[in-house]
mmCIF file of C-alpha atoms in Angstrom:
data_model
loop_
_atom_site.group_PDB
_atom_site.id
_atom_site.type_symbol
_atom_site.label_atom_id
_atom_site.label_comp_id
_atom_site.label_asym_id
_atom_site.label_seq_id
_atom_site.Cartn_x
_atom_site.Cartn_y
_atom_site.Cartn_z
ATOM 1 C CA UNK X 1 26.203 222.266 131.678
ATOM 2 C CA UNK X 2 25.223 224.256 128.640
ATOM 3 C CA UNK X 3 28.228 225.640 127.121
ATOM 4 C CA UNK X 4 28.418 228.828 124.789
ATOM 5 C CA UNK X 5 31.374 229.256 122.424
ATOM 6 C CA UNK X 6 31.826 232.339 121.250
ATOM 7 C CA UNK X 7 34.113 233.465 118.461
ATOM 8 C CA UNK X 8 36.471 234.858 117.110
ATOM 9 C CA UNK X 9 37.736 235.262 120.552
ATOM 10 C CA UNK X 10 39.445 238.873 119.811
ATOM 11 C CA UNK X 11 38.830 240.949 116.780
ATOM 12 C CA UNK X 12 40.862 244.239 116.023
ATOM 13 C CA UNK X 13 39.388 246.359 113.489
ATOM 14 C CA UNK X 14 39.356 249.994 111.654
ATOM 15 C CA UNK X 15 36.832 252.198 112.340
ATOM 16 C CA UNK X 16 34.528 251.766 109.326
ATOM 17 C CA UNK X 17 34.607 248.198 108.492
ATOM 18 C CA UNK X 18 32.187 245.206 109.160
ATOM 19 C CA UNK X 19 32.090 242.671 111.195
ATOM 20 C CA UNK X 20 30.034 239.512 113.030
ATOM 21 C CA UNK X 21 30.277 237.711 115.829
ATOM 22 C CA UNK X 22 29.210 234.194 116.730
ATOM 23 C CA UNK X 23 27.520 232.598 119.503
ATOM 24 C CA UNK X 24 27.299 228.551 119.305
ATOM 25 C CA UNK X 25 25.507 225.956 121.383
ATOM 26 C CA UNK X 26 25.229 222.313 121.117
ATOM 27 C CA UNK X 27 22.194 222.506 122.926
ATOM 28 C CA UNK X 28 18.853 224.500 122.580
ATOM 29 C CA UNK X 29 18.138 228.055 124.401
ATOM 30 C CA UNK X 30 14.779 229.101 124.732
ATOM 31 C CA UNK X 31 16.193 232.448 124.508
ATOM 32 C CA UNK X 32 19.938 233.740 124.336
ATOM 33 C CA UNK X 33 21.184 237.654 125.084
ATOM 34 C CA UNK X 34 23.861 240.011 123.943
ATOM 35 C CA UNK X 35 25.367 242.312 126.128
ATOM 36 C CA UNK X 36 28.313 244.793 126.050
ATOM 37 C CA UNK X 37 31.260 245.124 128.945
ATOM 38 C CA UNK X 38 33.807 247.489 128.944
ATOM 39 C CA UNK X 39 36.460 247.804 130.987
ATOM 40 C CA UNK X 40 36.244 248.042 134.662
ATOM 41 C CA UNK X 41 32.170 247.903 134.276
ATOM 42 C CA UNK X 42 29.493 245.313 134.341
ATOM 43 C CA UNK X 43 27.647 243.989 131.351
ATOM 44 C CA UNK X 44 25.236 246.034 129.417
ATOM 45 C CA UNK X 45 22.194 244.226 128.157
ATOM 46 C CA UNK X 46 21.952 244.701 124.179
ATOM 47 C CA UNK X 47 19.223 242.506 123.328
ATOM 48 C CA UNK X 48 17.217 239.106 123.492
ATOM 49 C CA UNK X 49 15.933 237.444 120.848
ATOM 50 C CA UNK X 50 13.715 234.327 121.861
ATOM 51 C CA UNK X 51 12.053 232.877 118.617
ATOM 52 C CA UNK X 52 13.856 230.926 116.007
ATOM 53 C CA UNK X 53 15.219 232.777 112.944
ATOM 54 C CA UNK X 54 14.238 236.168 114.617
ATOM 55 C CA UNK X 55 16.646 239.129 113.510
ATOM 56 C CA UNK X 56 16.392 242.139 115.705
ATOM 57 C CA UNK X 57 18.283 245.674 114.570
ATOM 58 C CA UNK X 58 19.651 247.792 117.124
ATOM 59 C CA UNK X 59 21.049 251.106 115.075
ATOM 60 C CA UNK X 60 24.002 249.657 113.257
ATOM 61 C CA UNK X 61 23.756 246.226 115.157
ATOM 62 C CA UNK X 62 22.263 243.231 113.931
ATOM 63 C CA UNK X 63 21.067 239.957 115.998
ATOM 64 C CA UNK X 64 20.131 236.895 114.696
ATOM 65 C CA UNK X 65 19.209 233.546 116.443
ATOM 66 C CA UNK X 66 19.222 230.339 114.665
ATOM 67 C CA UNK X 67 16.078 228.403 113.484
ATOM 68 C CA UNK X 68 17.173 225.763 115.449
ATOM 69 C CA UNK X 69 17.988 228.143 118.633
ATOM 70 C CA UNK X 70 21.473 226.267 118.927
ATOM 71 C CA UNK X 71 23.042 229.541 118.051
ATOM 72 C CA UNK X 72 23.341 233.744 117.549
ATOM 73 C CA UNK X 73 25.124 235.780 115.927
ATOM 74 C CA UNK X 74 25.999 239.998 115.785
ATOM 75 C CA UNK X 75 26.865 241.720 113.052
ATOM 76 C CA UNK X 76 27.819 245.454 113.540
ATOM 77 C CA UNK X 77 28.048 247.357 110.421
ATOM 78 C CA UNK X 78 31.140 250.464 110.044
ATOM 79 C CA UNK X 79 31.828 250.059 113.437
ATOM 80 C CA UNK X 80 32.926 252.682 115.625
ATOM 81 C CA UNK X 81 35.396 253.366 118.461
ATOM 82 C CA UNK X 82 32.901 253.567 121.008
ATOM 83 C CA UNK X 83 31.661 249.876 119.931
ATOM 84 C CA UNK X 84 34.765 248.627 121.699
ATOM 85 C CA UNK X 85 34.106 246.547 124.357
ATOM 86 C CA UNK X 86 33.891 242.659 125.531
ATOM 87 C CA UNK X 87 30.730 240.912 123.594
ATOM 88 C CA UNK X 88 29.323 238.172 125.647
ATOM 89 C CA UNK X 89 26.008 236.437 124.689
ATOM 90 C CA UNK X 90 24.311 234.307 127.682
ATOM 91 C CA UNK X 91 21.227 232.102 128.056
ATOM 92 C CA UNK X 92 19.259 230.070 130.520
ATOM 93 C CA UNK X 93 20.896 227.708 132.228
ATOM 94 C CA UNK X 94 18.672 225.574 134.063
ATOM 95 C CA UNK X 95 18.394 226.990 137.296
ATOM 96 C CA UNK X 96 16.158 229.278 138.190
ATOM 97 C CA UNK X 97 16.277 233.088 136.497
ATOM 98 C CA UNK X 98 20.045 231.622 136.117
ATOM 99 C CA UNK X 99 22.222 232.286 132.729
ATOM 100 C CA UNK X 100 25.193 231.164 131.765
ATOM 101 C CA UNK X 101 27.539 233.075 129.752
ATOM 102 C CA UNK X 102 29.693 232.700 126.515
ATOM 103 C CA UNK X 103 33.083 232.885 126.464
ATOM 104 C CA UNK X 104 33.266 236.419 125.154
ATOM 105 C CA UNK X 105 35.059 238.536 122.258
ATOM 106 C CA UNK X 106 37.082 240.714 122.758
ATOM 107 C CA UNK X 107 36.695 243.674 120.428
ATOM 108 C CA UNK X 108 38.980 246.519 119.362
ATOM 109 C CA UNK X 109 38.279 249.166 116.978
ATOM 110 C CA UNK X 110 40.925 251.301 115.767
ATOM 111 C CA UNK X 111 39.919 255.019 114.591
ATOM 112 C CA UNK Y 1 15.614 252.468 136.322
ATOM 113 C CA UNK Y 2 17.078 249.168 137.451
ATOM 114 C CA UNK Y 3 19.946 250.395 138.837
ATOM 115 C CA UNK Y 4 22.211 248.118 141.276
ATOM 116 C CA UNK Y 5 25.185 249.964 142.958
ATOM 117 C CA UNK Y 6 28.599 247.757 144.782
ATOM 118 C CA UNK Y 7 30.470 249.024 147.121
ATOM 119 C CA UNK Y 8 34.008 249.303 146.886
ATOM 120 C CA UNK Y 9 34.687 249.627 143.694
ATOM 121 C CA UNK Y 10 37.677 248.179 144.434
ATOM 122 C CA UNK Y 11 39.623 247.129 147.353
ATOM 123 C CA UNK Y 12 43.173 246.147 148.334
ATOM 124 C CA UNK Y 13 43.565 243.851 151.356
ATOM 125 C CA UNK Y 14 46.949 241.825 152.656
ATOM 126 C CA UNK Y 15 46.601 237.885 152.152
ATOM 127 C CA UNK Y 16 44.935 236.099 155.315
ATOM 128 C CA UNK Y 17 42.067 238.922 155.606
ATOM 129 C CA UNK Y 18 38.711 238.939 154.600
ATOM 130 C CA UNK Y 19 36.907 241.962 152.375
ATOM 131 C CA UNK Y 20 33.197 242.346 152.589
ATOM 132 C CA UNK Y 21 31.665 243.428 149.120
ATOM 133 C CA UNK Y 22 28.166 244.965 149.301
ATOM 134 C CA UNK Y 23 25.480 244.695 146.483
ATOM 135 C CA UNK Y 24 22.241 247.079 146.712
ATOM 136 C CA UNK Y 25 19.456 247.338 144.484
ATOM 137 C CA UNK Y 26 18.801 251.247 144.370
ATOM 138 C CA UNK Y 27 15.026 251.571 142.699
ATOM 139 C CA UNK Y 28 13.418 248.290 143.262
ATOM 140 C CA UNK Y 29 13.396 245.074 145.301
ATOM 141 C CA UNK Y 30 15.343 242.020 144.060
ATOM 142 C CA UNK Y 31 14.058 238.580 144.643
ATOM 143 C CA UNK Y 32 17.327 237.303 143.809
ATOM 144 C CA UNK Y 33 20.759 238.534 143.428
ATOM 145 C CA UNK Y 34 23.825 236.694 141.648
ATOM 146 C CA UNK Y 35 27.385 236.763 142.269
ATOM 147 C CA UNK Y 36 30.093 236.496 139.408
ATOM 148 C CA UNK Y 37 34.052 236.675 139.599
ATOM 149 C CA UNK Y 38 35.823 237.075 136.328
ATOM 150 C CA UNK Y 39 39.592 237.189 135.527
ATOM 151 C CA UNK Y 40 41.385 239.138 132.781
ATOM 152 C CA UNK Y 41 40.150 238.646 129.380
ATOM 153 C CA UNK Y 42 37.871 235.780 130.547
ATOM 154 C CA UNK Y 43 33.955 235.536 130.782
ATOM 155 C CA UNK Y 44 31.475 235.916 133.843
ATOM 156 C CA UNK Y 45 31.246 232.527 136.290
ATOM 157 C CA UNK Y 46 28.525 231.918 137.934
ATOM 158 C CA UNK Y 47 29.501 231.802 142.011
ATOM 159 C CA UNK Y 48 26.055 231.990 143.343
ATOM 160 C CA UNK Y 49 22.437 232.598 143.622
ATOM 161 C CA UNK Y 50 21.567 234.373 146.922
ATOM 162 C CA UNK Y 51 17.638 234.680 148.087
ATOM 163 C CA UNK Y 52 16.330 237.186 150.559
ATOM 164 C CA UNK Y 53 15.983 235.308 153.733
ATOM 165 C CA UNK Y 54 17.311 232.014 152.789
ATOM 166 C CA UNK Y 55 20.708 230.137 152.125
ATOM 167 C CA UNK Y 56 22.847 231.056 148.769
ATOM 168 C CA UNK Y 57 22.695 228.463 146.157
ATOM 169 C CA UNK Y 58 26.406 228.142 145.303
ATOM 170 C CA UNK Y 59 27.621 226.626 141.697
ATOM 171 C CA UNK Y 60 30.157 223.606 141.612
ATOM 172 C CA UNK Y 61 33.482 223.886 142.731
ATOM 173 C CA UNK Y 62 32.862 227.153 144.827
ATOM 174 C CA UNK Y 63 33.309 227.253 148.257
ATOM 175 C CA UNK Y 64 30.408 228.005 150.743
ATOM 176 C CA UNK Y 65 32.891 228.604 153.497
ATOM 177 C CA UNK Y 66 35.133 231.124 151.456
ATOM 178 C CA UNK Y 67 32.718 232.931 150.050
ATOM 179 C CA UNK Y 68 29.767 233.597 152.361
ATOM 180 C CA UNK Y 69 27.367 235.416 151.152
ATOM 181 C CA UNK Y 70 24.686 237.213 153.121
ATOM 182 C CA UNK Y 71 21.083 238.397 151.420
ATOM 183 C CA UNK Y 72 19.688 240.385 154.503
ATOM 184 C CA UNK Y 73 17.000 241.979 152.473
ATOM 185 C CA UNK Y 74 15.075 242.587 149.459
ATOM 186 C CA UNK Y 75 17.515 245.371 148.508
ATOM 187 C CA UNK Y 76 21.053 244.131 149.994
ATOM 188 C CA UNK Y 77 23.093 241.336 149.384
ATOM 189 C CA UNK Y 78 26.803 240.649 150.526
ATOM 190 C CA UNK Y 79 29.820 239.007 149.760
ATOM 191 C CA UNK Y 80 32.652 238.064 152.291
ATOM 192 C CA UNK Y 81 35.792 236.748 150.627
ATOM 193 C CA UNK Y 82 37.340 235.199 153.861
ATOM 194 C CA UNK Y 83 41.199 234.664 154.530
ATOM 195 C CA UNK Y 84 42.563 236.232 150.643
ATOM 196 C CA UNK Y 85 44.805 234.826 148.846
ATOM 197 C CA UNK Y 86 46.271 235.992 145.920
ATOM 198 C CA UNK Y 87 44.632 233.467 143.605
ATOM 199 C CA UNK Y 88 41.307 235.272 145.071
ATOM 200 C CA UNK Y 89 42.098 238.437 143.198
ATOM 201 C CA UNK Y 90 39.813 239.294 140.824
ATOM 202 C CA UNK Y 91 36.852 241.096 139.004
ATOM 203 C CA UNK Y 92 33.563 240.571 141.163
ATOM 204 C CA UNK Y 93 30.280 241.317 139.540
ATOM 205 C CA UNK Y 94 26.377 240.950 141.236
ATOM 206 C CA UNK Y 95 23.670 241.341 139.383
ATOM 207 C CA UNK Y 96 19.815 241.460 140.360
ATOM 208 C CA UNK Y 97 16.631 241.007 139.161
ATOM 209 C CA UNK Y 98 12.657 241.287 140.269
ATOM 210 C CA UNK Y 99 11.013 239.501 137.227
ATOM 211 C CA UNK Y 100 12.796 236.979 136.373
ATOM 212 C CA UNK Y 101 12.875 238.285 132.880
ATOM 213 C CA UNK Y 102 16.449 240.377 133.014
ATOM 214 C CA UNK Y 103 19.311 240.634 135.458
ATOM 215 C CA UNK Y 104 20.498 243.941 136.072
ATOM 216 C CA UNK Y 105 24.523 243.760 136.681
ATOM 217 C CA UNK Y 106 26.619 246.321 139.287
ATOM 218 C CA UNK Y 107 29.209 247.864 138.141
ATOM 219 C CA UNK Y 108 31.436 245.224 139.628
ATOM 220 C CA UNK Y 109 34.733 245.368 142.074
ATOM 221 C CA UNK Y 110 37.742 244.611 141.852
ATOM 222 C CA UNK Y 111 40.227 242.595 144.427
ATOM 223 C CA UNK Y 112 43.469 242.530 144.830
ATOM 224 C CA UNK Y 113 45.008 240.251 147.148
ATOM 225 C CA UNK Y 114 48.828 241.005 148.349
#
């Protein structure tokens, strides 16, 4: 089983400030995805990145997968209120069209 | 587009019945439809893969007979939690897809078992 840390596991912040999230593997994705949950609802895709060292922007969000697509990070720059939410990033898993996901963060921004 | 709908959104049942949770793809056809459950403050598991037409695939450690799960058409899939229990309350998520390339998740429903 591929396994997908994510941290820091919950993150409170003021509106305004910085901050990144991390997505690690021991093993190698051919692809890994972001997506946004809030409360009640299911996840949002964000993004996919699928090539090694490839940054992709997304307004004030930034993703990043490793060179040695082991591992992904966000960074979301004077975050917001409405960025508050549960972060999970995912990737194949084997199976067919299957994906397994990371073990979240928990975000909180404060206005 | 890609939208998937479930139905409830969420349901209270007594412990010993069973709650059917329904899973439709609204604008296209889904070759295959997943089922998640995920408690408070915890990530999505993986429960199973259900096929139109053919048996659900169902991950380690989850119970065929519990949770039956019925994919009677391109567009439909179901999801019978037989005889709740408490410890069966939770968040349940499906999600769909028709390329292969993206899964497109409901909006989920909740269970609460009494």
């Amino acid at each position: 089983t591929q396994l997908l840390e994510q941290s820091p596991q919950f993150l409170s912040i003021q509106e305004g400030e910085n901050l990144t999230v991390y997505c690690n593997s021991s093993s190698v994705f051919s692809s890994l995805q972001w997506y946004r949950q809030e409360p009640g609802e299911g996840p949002v895709l964000l993004v996919t990145v699928v090539t090694g060292g490839e940054v992709k922007k997304l307004k004030r969000l930034t993703f990043q997968f490793g060179d040695a697509r082991k591992d992904s990070s966000l960074h979301i720059t004077a975050a917001q209120p409405g960025d508050t939410g549960l972060y999970l990033c995912a990737g194949p898993s084997g199976g067919y069209q299957k994906v397994t996901f990371g073990t979240g963060t928990k975000l909180q921004v404060i206005p | 587009g890609a939208v998937v709908s479930q139905h409830p959104s969420w349901v209270i049942c007594k412990s010993g019945t069973s709650v059917k949770i329904e899973c439709r793809s609204l604008d296209f056809q889904a070759t295959t439809m997943f089922w998640y459950r995920q408690f408070p403050k915890q990530s999505l598991m993986l429960m199973a893969t259900s096929n139109e037409g053919s048996k659900a695939t169902y991950e380690q450690g989850v119970e065929k007979d519990k949770f039956l799960i019925n994919h009677a058409s391109l567009t439909l899939s179901t999801l019978t939690v037989t005889s709740a229990h408490p410890e069966d309350s939770s968040f349940y998520i499906c999600s769909a897809t028709f390329s292969g390339e993206e899964q497109y998740f409901g909006p989920g429903t909740r269970l609460t078992v009494t």
